[in-house]
């Protein structure tokens, strides 16, 4: 792999998967990939409405930073910037804003959406660190709805880098999942196999490659809808998962239970969720 500065490097396997996934999503529907509102899928996000969500978020953040006495508003870093939803409004408060993302298509889209906001620049960073920046470069490092999409070891590495590139007196603000919420926890029952009438699902693969090279891996994004007449409820023994099998051309099972991703604790009739499973 070659980084944005032209240096050849060996990327961690998990990072390559993150890069491939987000580049595919960026090419299909970049705004929806950033904010996956079910009603906006299929390039139905209005750009102005989309960017307005970023302005509201950043205005609230900046108010908190002022109350906390941020020492300066010179430079801000938006990690995992996507199409610039947060980077662009950050430029209303900071003299210089840099957005970094692992997807070249996201960066290209962000550069187009920023218009004449010359104080904002976007860079591709496909490294497991932020070595493209020197120490103590930013008054603020901000990252939202980004770190949960990668292996925890990668996320910890990036968080460590956040603290390296922030200036003394600056702020690092980031979001990570801290625990499973109620909707993802199993119920209290035990050993209740899902009844046959409830075993009805509609599955939609967001993008399916024509082929996969031998020994390669691929992160498959799938939208799952409960089309049965009752709720799917996880229990302590029989979990409900998205999974995949491999079959030969004649239909013979080659690999069973290759990848697995658990569904929410409860999914009612007609409800849907989106999961990613590595195959």
Short mmCIF file of C-alpha atoms in Angstrom, two decimals:
data_model
loop_
_atom_site.label_atom_id
_atom_site.label_comp_id
_atom_site.label_asym_id
_atom_site.label_seq_id
_atom_site.Cartn_x
_atom_site.Cartn_y
_atom_site.Cartn_z
CA UNK A 1 0.00 0.00 0.00
CA UNK A 2 1.19 3.53 -0.69
CA UNK A 3 0.28 6.38 1.65
CA UNK A 4 -0.74 9.88 0.68
CA UNK A 5 2.89 11.06 0.80
CA UNK A 6 4.04 8.36 -1.60
CA UNK A 7 5.82 6.14 0.96
CA UNK A 8 5.34 2.42 0.60
CA UNK A 9 4.06 0.76 3.75
CA UNK A 10 2.55 -2.51 4.87
CA UNK A 11 -0.97 -1.75 6.08
CA UNK A 12 -2.49 -3.85 8.87
CA UNK A 13 -5.08 -6.28 7.57
CA UNK A 14 -7.84 -4.59 9.56
CA UNK A 15 -6.95 -1.20 8.09
CA UNK A 16 -7.13 -2.54 4.54
CA UNK A 17 -10.64 -3.81 5.24
CA UNK A 18 -11.69 -0.42 6.64
CA UNK A 19 -10.25 1.30 3.57
CA UNK A 20 -11.96 -1.05 1.11
CA UNK A 21 -15.33 -0.78 2.85
CA UNK A 22 -15.39 3.02 3.01
CA UNK A 23 -14.13 3.47 -0.51
CA UNK A 24 -16.94 1.24 -1.79
CA UNK A 25 -19.53 3.10 0.26
CA UNK A 26 -18.15 6.46 -0.86
CA UNK A 27 -18.58 5.48 -4.48
CA UNK A 28 -22.12 4.18 -3.99
CA UNK A 29 -23.78 6.76 -1.71
CA UNK A 30 -21.32 8.89 0.28
CA UNK A 31 -23.73 11.09 2.25
CA UNK A 32 -25.89 8.16 3.33
CA UNK A 33 -22.76 6.20 4.28
CA UNK A 34 -21.91 8.99 6.74
CA UNK A 35 -25.44 9.47 8.11
CA UNK A 36 -27.40 6.29 7.43
CA UNK A 37 -30.94 7.61 7.75
CA UNK A 38 -33.17 4.91 6.19
CA UNK A 39 -35.24 7.58 4.45
CA UNK A 40 -32.15 9.05 2.76
CA UNK A 41 -30.76 5.88 1.24
CA UNK A 42 -30.26 5.90 -2.51
CA UNK A 43 -28.71 9.39 -2.72
CA UNK A 44 -31.80 11.05 -1.26
CA UNK A 45 -29.92 13.30 1.16
CA UNK A 46 -30.33 16.96 0.29
CA UNK A 47 -26.79 18.39 0.53
CA UNK A 48 -27.92 21.50 2.42
CA UNK A 49 -29.91 19.46 4.94
CA UNK A 50 -26.98 17.10 5.35
CA UNK A 51 -24.51 19.91 6.02
CA UNK A 52 -26.96 21.57 8.39
CA UNK A 53 -26.68 18.57 10.72
CA UNK A 54 -22.93 19.21 10.90
CA UNK A 55 -23.38 22.92 11.65
CA UNK A 56 -25.72 22.16 14.53
CA UNK A 57 -23.28 19.61 15.97
CA UNK A 58 -20.26 21.89 15.68
CA UNK A 59 -22.05 24.97 17.05
CA UNK A 60 -22.97 22.95 20.14
CA UNK A 61 -19.41 21.65 20.45
CA UNK A 62 -17.84 25.10 20.16
CA UNK A 63 -20.15 26.48 22.83
CA UNK A 64 -18.92 23.75 25.19
CA UNK A 65 -15.29 24.42 24.24
CA UNK A 66 -15.67 28.13 25.03
CA UNK A 67 -17.23 27.28 28.39
CA UNK A 68 -14.27 24.96 29.04
CA UNK A 69 -11.84 27.77 28.10
CA UNK A 70 -10.19 26.30 25.02
CA UNK A 71 -6.88 28.11 24.74
CA UNK A 72 -7.03 28.82 21.01
CA UNK A 73 -9.12 28.56 17.87
CA UNK A 74 -6.31 28.45 15.35
CA UNK A 75 -6.29 24.89 13.98
CA UNK A 76 -8.68 21.92 14.16
CA UNK A 77 -8.39 18.33 12.93
CA UNK A 78 -11.48 16.36 11.90
CA UNK A 79 -10.50 12.68 11.97
CA UNK A 80 -12.61 10.47 9.70
CA UNK A 81 -14.00 13.53 7.98
CA UNK A 82 -15.97 11.70 5.30
CA UNK A 83 -17.43 14.31 2.95
CA UNK A 84 -16.69 17.21 5.31
CA UNK A 85 -19.96 17.30 7.25
CA UNK A 86 -18.09 18.53 10.34
CA UNK A 87 -14.91 19.97 8.79
CA UNK A 88 -16.75 22.60 6.78
CA UNK A 89 -18.67 24.10 9.75
CA UNK A 90 -15.50 23.92 11.90
CA UNK A 91 -14.06 26.52 9.50
CA UNK A 92 -16.60 29.03 10.83
CA UNK A 93 -14.79 28.93 14.17
CA UNK A 94 -11.16 27.97 13.42
CA UNK A 95 -8.61 29.71 11.20
CA UNK A 96 -7.43 26.41 9.73
CA UNK A 97 -9.19 23.05 9.52
CA UNK A 98 -7.78 19.77 8.23
CA UNK A 99 -10.04 16.80 7.52
CA UNK A 100 -8.52 13.36 7.05
CA UNK A 101 -10.20 10.24 5.76
CA UNK A 102 -9.13 6.82 4.57
CA UNK A 103 -11.26 7.02 1.40
CA UNK A 104 -9.95 9.03 -1.59
CA UNK A 105 -13.49 9.34 -2.95
CA UNK A 106 -14.72 10.80 0.35
CA UNK A 107 -11.88 13.34 0.26
CA UNK A 108 -12.66 14.26 -3.35
CA UNK A 109 -16.33 14.79 -2.47
CA UNK A 110 -15.46 16.85 0.60
CA UNK A 111 -13.14 19.06 -1.44
CA UNK A 112 -15.97 19.70 -3.89
CA UNK A 113 -18.55 20.43 -1.18
CA UNK A 114 -16.39 22.92 0.70
CA UNK A 115 -16.70 25.45 -2.12
CA UNK A 116 -14.62 28.57 -1.46
CA UNK A 117 -13.82 27.71 2.17
CA UNK A 118 -10.06 27.95 1.56
CA UNK A 119 -9.21 27.53 5.24
CA UNK A 120 -10.34 23.88 4.99
CA UNK A 121 -8.10 21.23 3.45
CA UNK A 122 -8.70 17.51 3.10
CA UNK A 123 -6.12 14.73 3.06
CA UNK A 124 -6.17 10.99 2.55
CA UNK A 125 -4.59 9.12 5.44
CA UNK A 126 -4.34 5.36 4.92
CA UNK A 127 -1.87 4.79 7.72
CA UNK A 128 -2.53 3.28 11.17
CA UNK A 129 -1.19 6.53 12.66
CA UNK A 130 -1.12 10.27 12.04
CA UNK A 131 2.53 10.49 11.06
CA UNK A 132 1.58 12.96 8.32
CA UNK A 133 1.31 15.54 11.14
CA UNK A 134 4.01 16.78 13.48
CA UNK A 135 3.51 16.99 17.24
CA UNK A 136 1.27 19.67 18.77
CA UNK A 137 -0.34 20.91 15.54
CA UNK A 138 -3.96 21.41 16.54
CA UNK A 139 -6.01 23.21 19.18
CA UNK A 140 -8.82 20.68 18.67
CA UNK A 141 -8.91 17.09 17.49
CA UNK A 142 -12.48 15.95 16.86
CA UNK A 143 -13.85 12.57 15.78
CA UNK A 144 -17.47 11.43 15.81
CA UNK A 145 -19.13 8.21 14.52
CA UNK A 146 -15.79 6.98 13.19
CA UNK A 147 -13.82 4.84 15.64
CA UNK A 148 -16.54 2.22 16.11
CA UNK A 149 -16.07 1.14 12.48
CA UNK A 150 -12.62 -0.36 13.07
CA UNK A 151 -10.84 -2.93 15.17
CA UNK A 152 -10.39 -1.66 18.76
CA UNK A 153 -6.59 -1.96 18.47
CA UNK A 154 -6.63 0.44 15.52
CA UNK A 155 -8.91 2.84 17.37
CA UNK A 156 -6.61 2.87 20.41
CA UNK A 157 -3.67 3.64 18.15
CA UNK A 158 -5.45 6.61 16.61
CA UNK A 159 -6.58 7.93 19.98
CA UNK A 160 -2.97 7.84 21.14
CA UNK A 161 -2.06 9.88 18.07
CA UNK A 162 -4.80 12.42 18.84
CA UNK A 163 -2.98 13.32 22.03
CA UNK A 164 0.33 13.60 20.22
CA UNK A 165 -0.87 16.09 17.62
CA UNK A 166 -2.93 18.31 19.97
CA UNK A 167 -1.28 21.39 21.45
CA UNK A 168 -0.87 22.00 25.18
CA UNK A 169 -4.14 23.51 26.38
CA UNK A 170 -6.03 22.03 23.42
CA UNK A 171 -8.89 19.57 23.48
CA UNK A 172 -9.36 16.04 22.14
CA UNK A 173 -13.02 15.14 21.68
CA UNK A 174 -13.98 11.72 20.34
CA UNK A 175 -16.82 9.21 20.54
CA UNK A 176 -16.59 5.45 20.94
CA UNK A 177 -19.18 2.87 22.00
CA UNK A 178 -18.75 2.19 25.71
CA UNK A 179 -21.26 -0.65 26.12
CA UNK A 180 -24.13 -2.49 24.47
CA UNK A 181 -27.40 -0.59 24.78
CA UNK A 182 -30.64 -2.38 25.70
CA UNK A 183 -31.62 -2.91 22.09
CA UNK A 184 -28.50 -5.03 21.48
CA UNK A 185 -28.63 -7.09 24.69
CA UNK A 186 -30.18 -10.56 24.83
CA UNK A 187 -33.42 -11.04 26.70
CA UNK A 188 -33.72 -12.93 29.95
CA UNK A 189 -35.18 -16.13 28.45
CA UNK A 190 -32.98 -19.10 27.74
CA UNK A 191 -33.14 -21.86 25.15
CA UNK A 192 -36.10 -20.53 23.13
CA UNK A 193 -35.49 -21.54 19.52
CA UNK A 194 -37.00 -19.12 17.00
CA UNK A 195 -40.30 -20.59 15.86
CA UNK A 196 -40.57 -21.64 12.22
CA UNK A 197 -43.17 -18.95 11.24
CA UNK A 198 -40.78 -16.27 12.47
CA UNK A 199 -37.91 -17.40 10.27
CA UNK A 200 -38.65 -14.98 7.44
CA UNK A 201 -36.12 -12.31 6.49
CA UNK A 202 -35.45 -9.98 3.56
CA UNK A 203 -31.71 -9.50 2.99
CA UNK A 204 -30.19 -6.83 0.76
CA UNK A 205 -26.44 -6.79 0.12
CA UNK A 206 -25.44 -3.16 -0.32
CA UNK A 207 -22.69 -4.07 -2.78
CA UNK A 208 -21.65 -7.52 -3.97
CA UNK A 209 -18.28 -8.02 -5.69
CA UNK A 210 -18.31 -10.20 -8.83
CA UNK A 211 -15.56 -12.36 -7.35
CA UNK A 212 -13.09 -12.56 -4.48
CA UNK A 213 -9.46 -13.64 -4.88
CA UNK A 214 -8.38 -16.80 -3.08
CA UNK A 215 -7.50 -16.23 0.61
CA UNK A 216 -8.88 -12.69 0.56
CA UNK A 217 -11.43 -11.22 2.96
CA UNK A 218 -14.32 -8.86 2.33
CA UNK A 219 -16.58 -6.88 4.65
CA UNK A 220 -20.15 -7.36 3.46
CA UNK A 221 -22.73 -4.70 4.38
CA UNK A 222 -26.25 -6.11 4.54
CA UNK A 223 -29.65 -4.59 5.27
CA UNK A 224 -31.90 -7.05 7.12
CA UNK A 225 -35.67 -6.72 7.48
CA UNK A 226 -37.98 -8.86 9.59
CA UNK A 227 -40.76 -9.87 7.19
CA UNK A 228 -42.37 -12.36 9.56
CA UNK A 229 -45.48 -11.72 11.63
CA UNK A 230 -43.70 -11.50 14.98
CA UNK A 231 -40.69 -10.11 16.76
CA UNK A 232 -37.21 -11.62 16.71
CA UNK A 233 -35.90 -11.64 20.27
CA UNK A 234 -32.40 -12.73 21.23
CA UNK A 235 -32.08 -15.04 24.22
CA UNK A 236 -29.11 -16.19 26.25
CA UNK A 237 -28.60 -19.45 24.35
CA UNK A 238 -29.98 -19.10 20.83
CA UNK A 239 -28.60 -15.93 19.30
CA UNK A 240 -29.86 -14.59 15.98
CA UNK A 241 -27.01 -13.75 13.60
CA UNK A 242 -26.29 -12.62 10.09
CA UNK A 243 -23.95 -15.17 8.56
CA UNK A 244 -22.67 -16.71 5.37
CA UNK A 245 -21.77 -20.14 4.01
CA UNK A 246 -19.63 -21.09 1.03
CA UNK A 247 -20.89 -23.62 -1.51
CA UNK A 248 -19.26 -25.18 -4.55
CA UNK A 249 -20.69 -24.70 -8.04
CA UNK A 250 -22.77 -27.87 -7.65
CA UNK A 251 -24.22 -26.67 -4.34
CA UNK A 252 -22.10 -28.77 -1.98
CA UNK A 253 -21.40 -27.05 1.34
CA UNK A 254 -17.70 -26.14 1.50
CA UNK A 255 -17.58 -23.88 4.57
CA UNK A 256 -20.44 -23.46 7.04
CA UNK A 257 -20.74 -20.51 9.41
CA UNK A 258 -17.89 -18.51 7.87
CA UNK A 259 -18.78 -15.05 9.16
CA UNK A 260 -21.17 -14.01 11.92
CA UNK A 261 -22.64 -10.70 13.15
CA UNK A 262 -25.31 -10.60 15.87
CA UNK A 263 -28.63 -8.89 15.22
CA UNK A 264 -30.14 -6.46 17.76
CA UNK A 265 -31.70 -7.88 20.93
CA UNK A 266 -35.15 -7.31 19.43
CA UNK A 267 -36.29 -6.65 15.87
CA UNK A 268 -40.02 -6.29 15.44
CA UNK A 269 -42.05 -7.23 12.35
CA UNK A 270 -41.28 -4.83 9.52
CA UNK A 271 -38.27 -3.37 11.32
CA UNK A 272 -34.81 -3.43 9.77
CA UNK A 273 -31.15 -3.00 10.69
CA UNK A 274 -27.83 -2.83 8.89
CA UNK A 275 -24.93 -5.11 9.78
CA UNK A 276 -21.46 -5.82 8.47
CA UNK A 277 -20.04 -9.34 8.35
CA UNK A 278 -16.52 -10.31 7.31
CA UNK A 279 -16.43 -13.15 4.80
#
